[in-house]
Short mmCIF file of C-alpha atoms in Angstrom, two decimals:
data_model
loop_
_atom_site.label_atom_id
_atom_site.label_comp_id
_atom_site.label_asym_id
_atom_site.label_seq_id
_atom_site.Cartn_x
_atom_site.Cartn_y
_atom_site.Cartn_z
CA UNK A 915 3.86 -42.73 25.85
CA UNK A 916 3.29 -43.10 22.08
CA UNK A 917 1.06 -40.10 22.03
CA UNK A 918 3.16 -37.92 24.68
CA UNK A 919 6.03 -38.41 22.43
CA UNK A 920 3.84 -37.24 19.25
CA UNK A 921 2.65 -34.39 21.09
CA UNK A 922 6.28 -33.52 21.85
CA UNK A 923 7.32 -33.58 18.64
CA UNK A 924 4.34 -31.54 17.24
CA UNK A 925 5.08 -28.97 19.77
CA UNK A 926 8.98 -28.78 19.00
CA UNK A 927 10.19 -26.35 16.59
CA UNK A 928 11.03 -27.47 12.97
CA UNK A 929 13.58 -25.90 11.27
CA UNK A 930 13.30 -25.04 7.57
CA UNK A 931 16.00 -24.20 5.58
CA UNK A 932 15.17 -21.69 2.85
CA UNK A 933 17.62 -21.21 -0.27
CA UNK A 934 17.20 -17.87 -1.96
CA UNK A 935 18.19 -16.30 -4.94
CA UNK A 936 19.99 -13.08 -5.14
CA UNK A 937 18.70 -10.20 -7.38
CA UNK A 938 21.20 -10.91 -9.92
CA UNK A 939 20.54 -14.58 -9.83
CA UNK A 940 23.35 -15.82 -7.58
CA UNK A 941 22.94 -18.30 -4.82
CA UNK A 942 22.90 -16.80 -1.69
CA UNK A 943 23.65 -18.46 1.75
CA UNK A 944 20.59 -20.69 2.96
CA UNK A 945 18.58 -19.09 5.86
CA UNK A 946 16.96 -21.13 8.83
CA UNK A 947 13.29 -19.90 9.53
CA UNK A 948 11.53 -21.52 12.47
CA UNK A 949 7.97 -22.69 12.10
CA UNK A 950 5.80 -23.47 15.22
CA UNK A 951 2.36 -25.01 15.80
CA UNK A 952 -0.51 -22.83 15.19
CA UNK A 953 -1.50 -20.45 17.66
CA UNK A 954 1.89 -20.97 19.56
CA UNK A 955 4.18 -18.14 20.43
CA UNK A 956 6.25 -16.82 17.16
CA UNK A 957 9.37 -15.01 16.98
CA UNK A 958 9.10 -12.93 13.40
CA UNK A 959 12.18 -13.68 11.48
CA UNK A 960 14.16 -10.46 10.91
CA UNK A 961 16.86 -10.02 8.17
CA UNK A 962 19.82 -8.16 9.14
CA UNK A 963 20.08 -6.35 5.78
CA UNK A 964 16.26 -5.23 5.48
CA UNK A 965 13.64 -3.04 6.98
CA UNK A 966 10.56 -1.45 5.85
CA UNK A 967 8.94 2.20 5.97
CA UNK A 968 5.36 3.00 6.11
CA UNK A 969 4.67 6.61 5.08
CA UNK A 970 1.32 7.56 6.10
CA UNK A 971 -1.30 9.98 7.32
CA UNK A 972 -3.25 10.11 10.76
CA UNK A 973 -6.63 10.34 11.84
CA UNK A 974 -5.81 13.84 13.32
CA UNK A 975 -3.87 15.33 10.26
CA UNK A 976 -5.23 13.94 7.26
CA UNK A 977 -2.81 14.10 4.07
CA UNK A 978 0.21 15.42 6.27
CA UNK A 979 3.22 12.86 5.99
CA UNK A 980 4.10 10.66 8.84
CA UNK A 981 6.68 7.48 9.01
CA UNK A 982 6.46 4.55 10.92
CA UNK A 983 9.20 1.88 10.46
CA UNK A 984 9.61 -1.93 11.28
CA UNK A 985 12.19 -4.47 11.01
CA UNK A 986 10.20 -7.86 10.67
CA UNK A 987 7.21 -6.15 8.64
CA UNK A 988 4.79 -7.01 11.73
CA UNK A 989 5.87 -4.60 14.48
CA UNK A 990 5.59 -0.99 13.30
CA UNK A 991 6.66 2.03 15.58
CA UNK A 992 6.23 5.66 14.61
CA UNK A 993 9.52 8.03 14.42
CA UNK A 994 10.24 11.44 14.86
CA UNK A 995 8.57 11.51 18.00
CA UNK A 996 5.11 10.73 16.22
CA UNK A 997 5.51 14.38 14.49
CA UNK A 998 5.21 15.08 10.72
CA UNK A 999 8.11 14.34 8.37
CA UNK A 1000 7.65 16.89 5.82
CA UNK A 1001 5.86 20.66 6.03
CA UNK A 1002 5.20 20.53 2.48
CA UNK A 1003 3.68 17.17 1.32
CA UNK A 1004 0.20 16.86 1.20
CA UNK A 1005 -1.60 13.55 -0.06
CA UNK A 1006 -2.01 9.95 0.39
CA UNK A 1007 1.43 9.20 0.26
CA UNK A 1008 2.72 6.31 -2.29
CA UNK A 1009 6.11 5.96 -2.91
CA UNK A 1010 8.14 4.67 -6.04
CA UNK A 1011 11.86 3.76 -6.55
CA UNK A 1012 13.05 4.15 -10.16
CA UNK A 1013 15.73 2.35 -12.28
CA UNK A 1014 18.11 5.13 -10.90
CA UNK A 1015 17.62 4.64 -7.30
CA UNK A 1016 15.53 7.87 -7.04
CA UNK A 1017 12.59 8.00 -4.76
CA UNK A 1018 9.23 9.61 -5.99
CA UNK A 1019 6.25 10.61 -3.79
CA UNK A 1020 3.08 11.41 -5.43
CA UNK A 1021 0.05 13.55 -3.74
CA UNK A 1022 -2.30 16.25 -4.03
CA UNK A 1023 -3.84 19.08 -1.97
CA UNK A 1024 -7.11 17.71 -1.99
CA UNK A 1025 -9.85 15.68 -4.24
CA UNK A 1026 -10.88 18.74 -6.17
CA UNK A 1027 -7.09 20.01 -6.75
CA UNK A 1028 -6.67 19.61 -10.54
CA UNK A 1029 -3.20 18.99 -9.92
CA UNK A 1030 -1.10 15.83 -9.17
CA UNK A 1031 1.70 16.59 -7.51
CA UNK A 1032 5.49 14.76 -7.42
CA UNK A 1033 8.63 14.97 -5.18
CA UNK A 1034 11.58 13.05 -5.34
CA UNK A 1035 14.25 12.30 -2.97
CA UNK A 1036 17.49 10.04 -2.94
CA UNK A 1037 17.25 9.11 1.13
CA UNK A 1038 13.52 9.26 1.91
CA UNK A 1039 14.66 12.00 4.42
CA UNK A 1040 14.55 15.22 2.31
CA UNK A 1041 11.60 15.68 -0.32
CA UNK A 1042 12.16 18.11 -2.98
CA UNK A 1043 9.17 19.12 -5.39
CA UNK A 1044 9.80 17.77 -8.86
CA UNK A 1045 6.57 18.65 -11.02
CA UNK A 1046 2.92 18.49 -11.19
CA UNK A 1047 0.44 16.89 -13.77
CA UNK A 1048 -3.11 18.11 -15.04
CA UNK A 1049 -5.07 15.16 -16.19
CA UNK A 1050 -7.61 15.88 -18.76
CA UNK A 1051 -10.60 14.09 -17.44
CA UNK A 1052 -12.88 15.40 -19.97
CA UNK A 1053 -11.67 13.20 -22.43
CA UNK A 1054 -11.49 9.58 -21.11
CA UNK A 1055 -12.18 7.26 -23.77
CA UNK A 1056 -15.31 4.91 -22.67
CA UNK A 1057 -15.46 7.44 -19.31
CA UNK A 1058 -17.93 10.30 -20.09
CA UNK A 1059 -19.16 13.03 -17.64
CA UNK A 1060 -16.24 12.31 -15.55
CA UNK A 1061 -16.50 14.91 -12.40
CA UNK A 1062 -13.19 17.10 -11.99
CA UNK A 1063 -11.69 15.36 -9.10
CA UNK A 1064 -8.72 12.99 -8.55
CA UNK A 1065 -8.83 10.57 -5.76
CA UNK A 1066 -5.31 9.03 -3.95
CA UNK A 1067 -2.95 9.18 -6.92
CA UNK A 1068 -0.77 6.28 -6.76
CA UNK A 1069 2.67 5.52 -8.26
CA UNK A 1070 4.29 2.32 -9.70
CA UNK A 1071 7.57 1.92 -11.37
CA UNK A 1072 7.67 -0.86 -13.70
CA UNK A 1073 11.19 -2.11 -13.84
CA UNK A 1074 10.51 -4.20 -16.86
CA UNK A 1075 9.46 -1.40 -19.08
CA UNK A 1076 11.34 1.47 -17.42
CA UNK A 1077 7.99 3.26 -17.11
CA UNK A 1078 6.00 4.79 -14.11
CA UNK A 1079 2.27 4.03 -14.04
CA UNK A 1080 0.46 6.92 -12.28
CA UNK A 1081 -3.25 5.82 -11.28
CA UNK A 1082 -6.00 7.63 -9.28
CA UNK A 1083 -9.80 7.35 -8.88
CA UNK A 1084 -12.36 9.72 -10.63
CA UNK A 1085 -16.39 9.52 -9.88
CA UNK A 1086 -18.64 10.93 -12.67
CA UNK A 1087 -21.85 11.31 -10.45
CA UNK A 1088 -22.00 13.65 -7.57
CA UNK A 1089 -23.28 12.72 -4.28
CA UNK A 1090 -26.39 13.97 -2.37
CA UNK A 1091 -27.64 13.61 1.08
CA UNK A 1092 -30.57 11.35 0.19
CA UNK A 1093 -28.03 9.11 -1.74
CA UNK A 1094 -24.29 9.81 -0.80
CA UNK A 1095 -23.19 6.50 -2.01
CA UNK A 1096 -23.86 7.43 -5.89
CA UNK A 1097 -20.55 9.37 -5.56
CA UNK A 1098 -18.46 6.53 -4.37
CA UNK A 1099 -20.39 4.11 -6.76
CA UNK A 1100 -19.53 5.75 -9.70
CA UNK A 1101 -15.41 5.67 -9.03
CA UNK A 1102 -13.26 4.34 -11.79
CA UNK A 1103 -9.75 3.56 -11.69
CA UNK A 1104 -7.83 6.11 -14.27
CA UNK A 1105 -4.24 5.87 -15.40
CA UNK A 1106 -1.28 7.09 -17.60
CA UNK A 1107 2.45 6.08 -18.28
CA UNK A 1108 5.24 8.01 -18.04
CA UNK A 1109 9.01 7.35 -18.47
CA UNK A 1110 10.07 10.49 -16.17
CA UNK A 1111 6.47 12.45 -14.64
CA UNK A 1112 7.69 15.09 -16.94
CA UNK A 1113 5.69 14.05 -19.97
CA UNK A 1114 3.00 11.55 -20.38
CA UNK A 1115 2.49 9.17 -23.21
CA UNK A 1116 -1.33 9.60 -23.77
CA UNK A 1117 -4.34 11.28 -21.94
CA UNK A 1118 -5.87 9.30 -18.95
CA UNK A 1119 -7.47 5.86 -20.04
CA UNK A 1120 -9.21 3.09 -17.66
CA UNK A 1121 -7.35 0.49 -16.33
CA UNK A 1122 -10.33 -2.13 -15.97
CA UNK A 1123 -12.87 -3.09 -18.23
CA UNK A 1124 -15.63 -4.16 -16.02
CA UNK A 1125 -18.29 -2.05 -14.65
CA UNK A 1126 -17.61 -1.82 -10.96
CA UNK A 1127 -16.32 0.93 -8.84
CA UNK A 1128 -12.96 0.73 -7.50
CA UNK A 1129 -10.26 2.90 -5.87
CA UNK A 1130 -7.01 2.55 -3.98
CA UNK A 1131 -5.87 0.60 -6.95
CA UNK A 1132 -1.90 -0.54 -6.60
CA UNK A 1133 0.04 -2.50 -9.12
CA UNK A 1134 2.40 -5.31 -8.71
CA UNK A 1135 4.37 -7.96 -10.70
CA UNK A 1136 3.05 -10.86 -10.27
CA UNK A 1137 5.22 -13.45 -8.27
CA UNK A 1138 4.69 -16.12 -11.26
CA UNK A 1139 7.39 -14.44 -13.12
CA UNK A 1140 4.82 -12.86 -15.76
CA UNK A 1141 1.82 -10.60 -15.85
CA UNK A 1142 1.05 -8.28 -13.09
CA UNK A 1143 -1.79 -8.37 -10.12
CA UNK A 1144 -3.98 -5.39 -9.12
CA UNK A 1145 -5.20 -4.85 -5.61
CA UNK A 1146 -8.25 -2.77 -5.45
CA UNK A 1147 -10.88 -1.87 -3.05
CA UNK A 1148 -14.51 -2.84 -4.45
CA UNK A 1149 -16.33 0.69 -3.62
CA UNK A 1150 -19.65 -0.53 -4.07
CA UNK A 1151 -21.52 -0.43 -0.89
CA UNK A 1152 -21.92 -3.98 0.75
CA UNK A 1153 -25.39 -6.03 0.71
CA UNK A 1154 -26.90 -9.17 -0.06
CA UNK A 1155 -26.51 -8.40 -3.47
CA UNK A 1156 -23.03 -7.09 -3.52
CA UNK A 1157 -21.51 -8.95 -0.53
CA UNK A 1158 -17.73 -7.96 -1.59
CA UNK A 1159 -18.57 -4.34 -1.37
CA UNK A 1160 -15.98 -2.29 0.49
CA UNK A 1161 -13.44 -5.04 0.87
CA UNK A 1162 -9.81 -5.88 -0.64
CA UNK A 1163 -9.99 -8.04 -3.71
CA UNK A 1164 -7.28 -8.85 -6.38
CA UNK A 1165 -7.04 -9.42 -10.20
CA UNK A 1166 -3.76 -10.54 -12.12
CA UNK A 1167 -3.51 -9.88 -15.87
CA UNK A 1168 -0.41 -11.03 -18.51
CA UNK A 1169 0.19 -7.20 -19.16
CA UNK A 1170 0.76 -4.29 -16.90
CA UNK A 1171 -2.55 -2.41 -18.87
CA UNK A 1172 -4.44 -5.94 -18.84
CA UNK A 1173 -7.09 -7.42 -19.69
CA UNK A 1174 -7.47 -7.71 -16.01
CA UNK A 1175 -10.64 -10.26 -15.22
CA UNK A 1176 -12.94 -9.44 -12.63
CA UNK A 1177 -11.17 -9.78 -9.37
CA UNK A 1178 -11.25 -12.54 -6.78
CA UNK A 1179 -12.86 -12.98 -3.44
CA UNK A 1180 -12.43 -10.40 -0.60
CA UNK A 1181 -8.91 -10.76 1.03
CA UNK A 1182 -10.31 -8.44 3.77
CA UNK A 1183 -13.73 -7.97 5.92
CA UNK A 1184 -15.88 -5.31 4.69
CA UNK A 1185 -15.44 -1.74 5.05
CA UNK A 1186 -11.67 -1.86 4.47
CA UNK A 1187 -9.43 0.31 2.43
CA UNK A 1188 -6.28 1.66 1.33
CA UNK A 1189 -4.28 -1.71 0.81
CA UNK A 1190 -0.78 -1.65 0.98
CA UNK A 1191 1.47 -4.73 0.06
CA UNK A 1192 5.22 -5.86 1.03
CA UNK A 1193 7.03 -9.18 0.95
CA UNK A 1194 8.11 -10.75 4.42
CA UNK A 1195 11.65 -10.27 5.36
CA UNK A 1196 11.92 -14.04 4.72
CA UNK A 1197 10.76 -14.19 1.15
CA UNK A 1198 7.92 -16.61 2.00
CA UNK A 1199 4.64 -14.72 2.51
CA UNK A 1200 3.14 -11.61 1.19
CA UNK A 1201 2.04 -9.41 3.89
CA UNK A 1202 -1.42 -7.07 2.72
CA UNK A 1203 -2.33 -4.37 4.92
CA UNK A 1204 -5.71 -2.59 4.85
CA UNK A 1205 -7.52 0.33 6.82
CA UNK A 1206 -10.41 -0.13 8.80
CA UNK A 1207 -11.80 3.34 8.12
CA UNK A 1208 -11.64 5.89 9.25
CA UNK A 1209 -8.46 5.42 11.43
CA UNK A 1210 -9.83 2.87 13.43
CA UNK A 1211 -7.13 0.22 12.88
CA UNK A 1212 -5.45 -1.64 10.36
CA UNK A 1213 -5.89 -5.37 9.65
CA UNK A 1214 -3.34 -7.87 7.79
CA UNK A 1215 -3.88 -10.76 5.42
CA UNK A 1216 -1.30 -13.10 4.52
CA UNK A 1217 -0.56 -15.63 1.71
CA UNK A 1218 2.46 -17.34 0.14
CA UNK A 1219 1.65 -16.21 -3.27
CA UNK A 1220 -0.75 -13.54 -4.75
CA UNK A 1221 -2.57 -16.00 -6.31
CA UNK A 1222 -3.38 -17.22 -2.41
CA UNK A 1223 -4.59 -18.88 -0.49
CA UNK A 1224 -4.96 -15.65 1.69
CA UNK A 1225 -6.08 -15.48 5.22
CA UNK A 1226 -6.44 -12.76 8.15
CA UNK A 1227 -3.94 -12.52 10.50
CA UNK A 1228 -4.69 -11.73 14.44
CA UNK A 1229 -3.00 -8.39 15.45
CA UNK A 1230 -3.87 -5.16 17.06
CA UNK A 1231 -6.57 -6.86 19.53
CA UNK A 1232 -5.35 -5.38 22.69
CA UNK A 1233 -4.19 -9.15 24.02
CA UNK A 1234 -0.36 -9.32 23.22
CA UNK A 1235 -0.37 -13.06 23.32
CA UNK A 1236 -3.03 -13.21 20.66
CA UNK A 1237 -1.03 -10.47 18.43
CA UNK A 1238 1.09 -11.49 15.20
CA UNK A 1239 1.40 -8.07 14.39
CA UNK A 1240 0.94 -4.53 15.86
CA UNK A 1241 0.77 -1.11 14.63
CA UNK A 1242 0.39 2.40 16.41
CA UNK A 1243 -3.20 3.60 16.79
CA UNK A 1244 -4.73 6.25 14.52
CA UNK A 1245 -2.81 5.38 11.58
CA UNK A 1246 -4.36 6.20 8.26
CA UNK A 1247 -3.53 5.26 4.66
CA UNK A 1248 -0.12 5.43 2.67
CA UNK A 1249 2.32 3.12 1.13
CA UNK A 1250 4.81 0.39 2.57
CA UNK A 1251 7.95 -0.10 1.22
CA UNK A 1252 11.31 -2.60 1.54
CA UNK A 1253 14.14 -0.42 2.47
CA UNK A 1254 17.84 -1.53 3.70
CA UNK A 1255 19.09 -1.67 7.43
CA UNK A 1256 21.34 1.02 6.41
CA UNK A 1257 18.60 3.50 5.05
CA UNK A 1258 16.65 2.45 8.51
CA UNK A 1259 19.06 3.54 11.21
CA UNK A 1260 19.57 6.54 8.58
CA UNK A 1261 15.85 7.54 9.10
CA UNK A 1262 16.01 6.95 12.90
CA UNK A 1263 18.56 9.34 13.11
CA UNK A 1264 17.52 12.12 10.99
CA UNK A 1265 14.07 11.63 13.05
CA UNK A 1266 14.94 10.80 16.59
CA UNK A 1267 12.02 10.67 18.76
CA UNK A 1268 11.62 13.91 20.79
CA UNK A 1269 11.93 15.80 17.48
CA UNK A 1270 9.11 18.15 17.10
CA UNK A 1271 7.85 20.21 13.86
CA UNK A 1272 6.37 23.49 14.47
CA UNK A 1273 2.66 22.94 13.78
CA UNK A 1274 2.67 26.30 11.73
CA UNK A 1275 5.23 24.63 9.53
CA UNK A 1276 2.44 21.77 8.86
CA UNK A 1277 -0.02 22.42 5.87
CA UNK A 1278 -3.69 21.45 6.06
CA UNK A 1279 -3.39 20.12 9.72
CA UNK A 1280 -6.73 19.40 11.21
#
């Protein structure tokens, strides 16, 4: 009887009351979150004021802008009938929100496009060209022989300093049929800072001092309250010597510009890239998504803090009772951001299912 009672107690839902602090530091109403035993069915937490936007490309249309949305950060749906939401944009979508509540989107036409291009929006619906930036890749300190190539530009707006960090990856060794990985192993993350994406404080510099190939770097404030964390893809090819190759890793530093120590252990399996990070609506966990390329599926790792402990979440398995998250097929990399429920409703209204964009209006679709 005691064992039966204990088992029943273990299976009962446990109520956890979490007090939250508002953006201005004022106490908000506590909320109730349900915890369940491992493996038991879960009802994802939904905050009536929050939602999420994933701006991404697809396997069929590389570099073209599509939207998917979620209310819980775990279950995603394509909008606009699965059609593109812009006929102008091209790139690996990365969105940053500035201090004046404007959104900025960065991209480029291809890795050999000499220009990094910016768009701006107040509503995430209409994107207007904002400007371009041409980095001088011939004068990067400590990085001679940089090739004229710009990979996956990304934007981060640092509210502490009021600056944008624009980053991308650039190689220094061309690839070949006999050694295709030489190109990727030579990739390094470069950055510049700007107050307005019109003028830039200095020529490009390397973000990391260590001699390791990195791409797809995203930077976020550390949840300790001080410092920053860089989520990177270790771009070395995996082997017995480099078991962390082609995985997502994290490095945290005391300041935005470092110094960043060597990153920690992998947060993903091998052959994953394009990390994007959001905070779960209950504010209890980080949700780190990454692509199993090329366009095969998305994986998810979860942690209460950026310092961990991180673990991988089951999803997209084809067995609903095993899935803790689901994503539409054929999605490829971009960026996830938190939006308001009002913005979510406006996006659904602006891009209803069944709306078709003329294929002739979509550039670079392939």
